Amino acid sequence: MAAAAESIVVVHNVAKRHNVGTLARSATAFGVAEVVVVGRRDVSAFGSHGSTSHLRFRHFTTLATACAYLKDERGCDICGVEITDDALPVTAHPFRRSTAFLFGNEGTGLSQKECEVCDFFVYIPQYGGGTASLNVTVAASIVLHHFGVWSGFPERGREGNKFVVADKPQGQSRGLYCSDSIEDVIEERKIRRENACDIFEENGSSHTQESNGLDTMFTD
């Protein structure tokens, strides 16, 4: 087991924007190192309870550029959370190193394109017959908790009946980590103009901008 293994959450093709805020809350609870956002940025912070200020975020216009970053710069395996023929139960902890988790769309699951970029798949065993699947945020919480157990993350201290919340990071810029190339930024602007809608925020820089929150990305 890799002692320094980290978990990363990939947000792509999530149908219900408010789910991302709840997902961020689970991500900070279970020690996620970074949240990678692919595509649209107008997602809601509803349900995050302020946890977004304790997370690092990075945005990519396309799934291909996000995967290149995860593979080449972070050295991650990409794990699809989906019920496939070759999926392994998450309870078996089939992890090898730092892992980026890609969760399926709430309605349709992972697309063929998303499946193709995954190195392996895990599923969450169910023991009751009342539902065919779990909400994406519930599934994320279970999977991220199992990864934390496998990786040996130290348990957070408790005070009374709650866990101790860290002080909000100070002195951080308000920008979002932006790792798109200039070509990706140009393509993003082109798509936005063609659709005649303001889906993406304006960001003309091809350089990485530091952030520890989603205040430039999330709407309330």
Short mmCIF file of C-alpha atoms in Angstrom, two decimals:
data_model
loop_
_atom_site.label_atom_id
_atom_site.label_comp_id
_atom_site.label_asym_id
_atom_site.label_seq_id
_atom_site.Cartn_x
_atom_site.Cartn_y
_atom_site.Cartn_z
CA MET A 1 0.00 0.00 0.00
CA ALA A 2 1.32 3.45 -0.91
CA ALA A 3 1.83 5.43 2.29
CA ALA A 4 1.26 8.81 0.64
CA ALA A 5 -1.71 7.85 -1.51
CA GLU A 6 -4.20 10.67 -2.10
CA SER A 7 -7.76 10.78 -3.35
CA ILE A 8 -9.08 13.19 -5.97
CA VAL A 9 -12.70 13.70 -6.99
CA VAL A 10 -13.54 14.38 -10.64
CA VAL A 11 -16.74 16.35 -11.20
CA HIS A 12 -17.95 15.78 -14.76
CA ASN A 13 -21.42 15.50 -16.22
CA VAL A 14 -23.22 15.78 -12.87
CA ALA A 15 -26.85 16.37 -13.78
CA LYS A 16 -28.01 18.06 -10.57
CA ARG A 17 -25.80 21.05 -9.90
CA HIS A 18 -26.68 21.25 -6.20
CA ASN A 19 -25.20 17.78 -5.69
CA VAL A 20 -21.72 19.24 -6.10
CA GLY A 21 -22.00 21.27 -2.90
CA THR A 22 -22.93 18.17 -0.92
CA LEU A 23 -20.16 16.26 -2.68
CA ALA A 24 -17.68 18.94 -1.56
CA ARG A 25 -18.78 18.44 2.04
CA SER A 26 -18.08 14.72 1.80
CA ALA A 27 -14.77 15.37 0.05
CA THR A 28 -13.43 17.50 2.89
CA ALA A 29 -14.73 15.05 5.51
CA PHE A 30 -12.85 12.15 3.92
CA GLY A 31 -9.54 13.87 3.20
CA VAL A 32 -9.78 14.48 -0.55
CA ALA A 33 -6.66 16.27 -1.81
CA GLU A 34 -8.27 18.05 -4.76
CA VAL A 35 -11.50 18.38 -6.70
CA VAL A 36 -11.13 18.45 -10.48
CA VAL A 37 -14.02 20.15 -12.25
CA VAL A 38 -14.51 19.39 -15.95
CA GLY A 39 -16.67 21.44 -18.30
CA ARG A 40 -19.24 23.82 -16.90
CA ARG A 41 -18.53 25.87 -13.81
CA ASP A 42 -21.97 27.20 -12.87
CA VAL A 43 -22.67 24.68 -10.12
CA SER A 44 -24.23 25.30 -6.75
CA ALA A 45 -22.54 25.43 -3.35
CA PHE A 46 -25.83 24.52 -1.67
CA GLY A 47 -25.24 21.79 0.90
CA SER A 48 -21.52 22.44 1.29
CA HIS A 49 -21.92 24.13 4.71
CA GLY A 50 -18.79 26.19 4.06
CA SER A 51 -16.60 23.18 3.38
CA THR A 52 -15.50 24.47 -0.03
CA SER A 53 -13.03 26.86 1.62
CA HIS A 54 -11.08 23.82 2.88
CA LEU A 55 -10.68 22.21 -0.55
CA ARG A 56 -8.45 22.75 -3.56
CA PHE A 57 -10.10 22.98 -6.97
CA ARG A 58 -8.83 22.77 -10.51
CA HIS A 59 -10.82 23.33 -13.70
CA PHE A 60 -10.44 21.79 -17.15
CA THR A 61 -12.56 22.40 -20.22
CA THR A 62 -12.33 18.81 -21.48
CA LEU A 63 -12.15 15.36 -19.93
CA ALA A 64 -9.07 14.58 -22.03
CA THR A 65 -7.02 17.44 -20.57
CA ALA A 66 -8.20 16.57 -17.06
CA CYS A 67 -7.10 12.95 -17.50
CA ALA A 68 -3.71 14.02 -18.84
CA TYR A 69 -3.20 16.09 -15.69
CA LEU A 70 -4.30 13.25 -13.41
CA LYS A 71 -2.05 10.72 -15.14
CA ASP A 72 1.03 12.73 -16.05
CA GLU A 73 1.24 15.22 -13.18
CA ARG A 74 -0.49 13.49 -10.29
CA GLY A 75 0.37 9.87 -11.15
CA CYS A 76 -3.16 8.72 -10.37
CA ASP A 77 -5.17 5.70 -11.29
CA ILE A 78 -8.62 6.73 -12.51
CA CYS A 79 -11.37 4.73 -10.85
CA GLY A 80 -14.88 4.70 -12.25
CA VAL A 81 -17.60 4.22 -9.65
CA GLU A 82 -20.04 2.15 -11.66
CA ILE A 83 -21.62 -1.29 -11.76
CA THR A 84 -19.81 -2.93 -14.68
CA ASP A 85 -19.05 -6.56 -15.47
CA ASP A 86 -15.47 -6.18 -14.26
CA ALA A 87 -16.15 -3.83 -11.33
CA LEU A 88 -14.75 -4.85 -7.94
CA PRO A 89 -16.55 -4.29 -4.64
CA VAL A 90 -15.22 -1.18 -2.93
CA THR A 91 -15.17 -3.19 0.31
CA ALA A 92 -12.24 -5.17 -1.13
CA HIS A 93 -10.18 -1.94 -1.27
CA PRO A 94 -8.69 -2.68 -4.73
CA PHE A 95 -6.49 0.45 -4.71
CA ARG A 96 -2.79 0.65 -5.57
CA ARG A 97 -1.82 4.31 -5.38
CA SER A 98 -3.29 7.80 -5.46
CA THR A 99 -6.68 7.53 -7.12
CA ALA A 100 -9.01 9.92 -8.93
CA PHE A 101 -12.66 8.91 -8.60
CA LEU A 102 -15.06 9.50 -11.47
CA PHE A 103 -18.71 9.21 -10.51
CA GLY A 104 -21.52 8.51 -12.95
CA ASN A 105 -24.35 10.82 -13.90
CA GLU A 106 -27.31 10.44 -11.53
CA GLY A 107 -29.59 9.20 -14.28
CA THR A 108 -27.44 7.39 -16.81
CA GLY A 109 -24.25 6.50 -14.97
CA LEU A 110 -20.84 6.77 -16.61
CA SER A 111 -20.84 7.40 -20.35
CA GLN A 112 -18.84 5.23 -22.76
CA LYS A 113 -16.30 8.04 -23.09
CA GLU A 114 -15.90 8.23 -19.31
CA CYS A 115 -15.55 4.46 -19.01
CA GLU A 116 -12.76 4.45 -21.59
CA VAL A 117 -10.55 6.69 -19.45
CA CYS A 118 -10.92 4.56 -16.31
CA ASP A 119 -8.20 2.13 -15.20
CA PHE A 120 -10.60 0.10 -13.10
CA PHE A 121 -14.08 0.21 -11.60
CA VAL A 122 -15.57 -0.25 -8.16
CA TYR A 123 -19.16 -0.71 -7.09
CA ILE A 124 -20.91 -0.47 -3.73
CA PRO A 125 -22.54 -3.75 -2.65
CA GLN A 126 -26.21 -3.41 -1.69
CA TYR A 127 -28.09 -5.73 0.62
CA GLY A 128 -31.67 -4.54 0.26
CA GLY A 129 -33.98 -4.70 -2.71
CA GLY A 130 -35.71 -1.33 -2.57
CA THR A 131 -33.55 0.71 -4.94
CA ALA A 132 -31.41 0.07 -8.02
CA SER A 133 -28.68 2.59 -7.17
CA LEU A 134 -27.55 5.32 -4.78
CA ASN A 135 -27.50 9.09 -5.11
CA VAL A 136 -24.11 10.24 -6.41
CA THR A 137 -23.27 12.09 -3.19
CA VAL A 138 -24.12 9.07 -1.04
CA ALA A 139 -22.04 6.82 -3.29
CA ALA A 140 -19.13 9.27 -3.16
CA SER A 141 -19.19 9.34 0.64
CA ILE A 142 -19.01 5.56 0.88
CA VAL A 143 -16.24 5.18 -1.69
CA LEU A 144 -14.12 8.03 -0.31
CA HIS A 145 -14.43 6.66 3.21
CA HIS A 146 -13.20 3.25 2.06
CA PHE A 147 -10.24 4.84 0.30
CA GLY A 148 -9.37 6.78 3.44
CA VAL A 149 -9.43 3.56 5.48
CA TRP A 150 -7.20 1.80 2.94
CA SER A 151 -4.75 4.70 2.73
CA GLY A 152 -4.52 5.04 6.50
CA PHE A 153 -5.64 8.66 6.73
CA PRO A 154 -5.38 9.82 10.36
CA GLU A 155 -8.77 10.27 12.00
CA ARG A 156 -9.75 13.87 12.72
CA GLY A 157 -9.95 14.90 16.35
CA ARG A 158 -13.34 15.13 18.04
CA GLU A 159 -14.80 17.67 20.40
CA GLY A 160 -18.04 16.74 22.08
CA ASN A 161 -20.27 15.03 19.54
CA LYS A 162 -18.65 16.57 16.45
CA PHE A 163 -15.31 16.55 14.67
CA VAL A 164 -13.02 19.56 15.04
CA VAL A 165 -13.27 21.91 12.05
CA ALA A 166 -9.99 23.45 10.90
CA ASP A 167 -9.59 27.21 10.74
CA LYS A 168 -10.54 28.68 7.40
CA PRO A 169 -7.39 29.12 5.30
CA GLN A 170 -6.22 32.72 5.11
CA GLY A 171 -4.30 34.65 2.50
CA GLN A 172 -5.51 32.61 -0.46
CA SER A 173 -6.49 34.18 -3.77
CA ARG A 174 -10.09 33.96 -4.87
CA GLY A 175 -9.33 32.51 -8.30
CA LEU A 176 -9.98 28.94 -9.40
CA TYR A 177 -7.07 26.68 -10.32
CA CYS A 178 -7.24 26.84 -14.10
CA SER A 179 -5.12 24.32 -15.99
CA ASP A 180 -6.56 24.76 -19.46
CA SER A 181 -4.26 25.51 -22.35
CA ILE A 182 -4.87 28.71 -24.30
CA GLU A 183 -6.42 26.57 -27.05
CA ASP A 184 -8.89 25.11 -24.55
CA VAL A 185 -9.79 28.57 -23.27
CA ILE A 186 -10.41 29.78 -26.84
CA GLU A 187 -12.58 26.73 -27.55
CA GLU A 188 -14.50 27.30 -24.33
CA ARG A 189 -15.26 30.89 -25.31
CA LYS A 190 -16.28 29.78 -28.82
CA ILE A 191 -18.76 27.25 -27.43
CA ARG A 192 -20.20 29.85 -25.07
CA ARG A 193 -20.68 32.36 -27.90
CA GLU A 194 -22.28 29.74 -30.15
CA ASN A 195 -24.72 28.73 -27.44
CA ALA A 196 -25.42 32.40 -26.68
CA CYS A 197 -25.46 31.69 -22.97
CA ASP A 198 -23.17 32.49 -20.11
CA ILE A 199 -22.32 28.98 -18.96
CA PHE A 200 -18.68 29.56 -18.18
CA GLU A 201 -16.92 32.33 -16.31
CA GLU A 202 -14.58 34.54 -18.24
CA ASN A 203 -10.97 33.51 -17.70
CA GLY A 204 -8.39 34.57 -20.26
CA SER A 205 -5.26 33.23 -18.57
CA SER A 206 -3.54 30.01 -19.55
CA HIS A 207 -1.62 29.97 -16.25
CA THR A 208 -2.63 28.21 -13.08
CA GLN A 209 -4.44 30.38 -10.56
CA GLU A 210 -4.47 29.34 -6.92
CA SER A 211 -7.65 28.89 -4.95
CA ASN A 212 -8.90 26.97 -1.99
CA GLY A 213 -12.61 27.68 -2.53
CA LEU A 214 -15.37 27.71 -5.09
CA ASP A 215 -16.44 31.33 -4.62
CA THR A 216 -15.55 32.13 -8.24
CA MET A 217 -17.35 29.05 -9.52
CA PHE A 218 -20.30 28.18 -7.34
CA THR A 219 -23.60 29.98 -7.13
CA ASP A 220 -25.64 29.91 -3.95
#
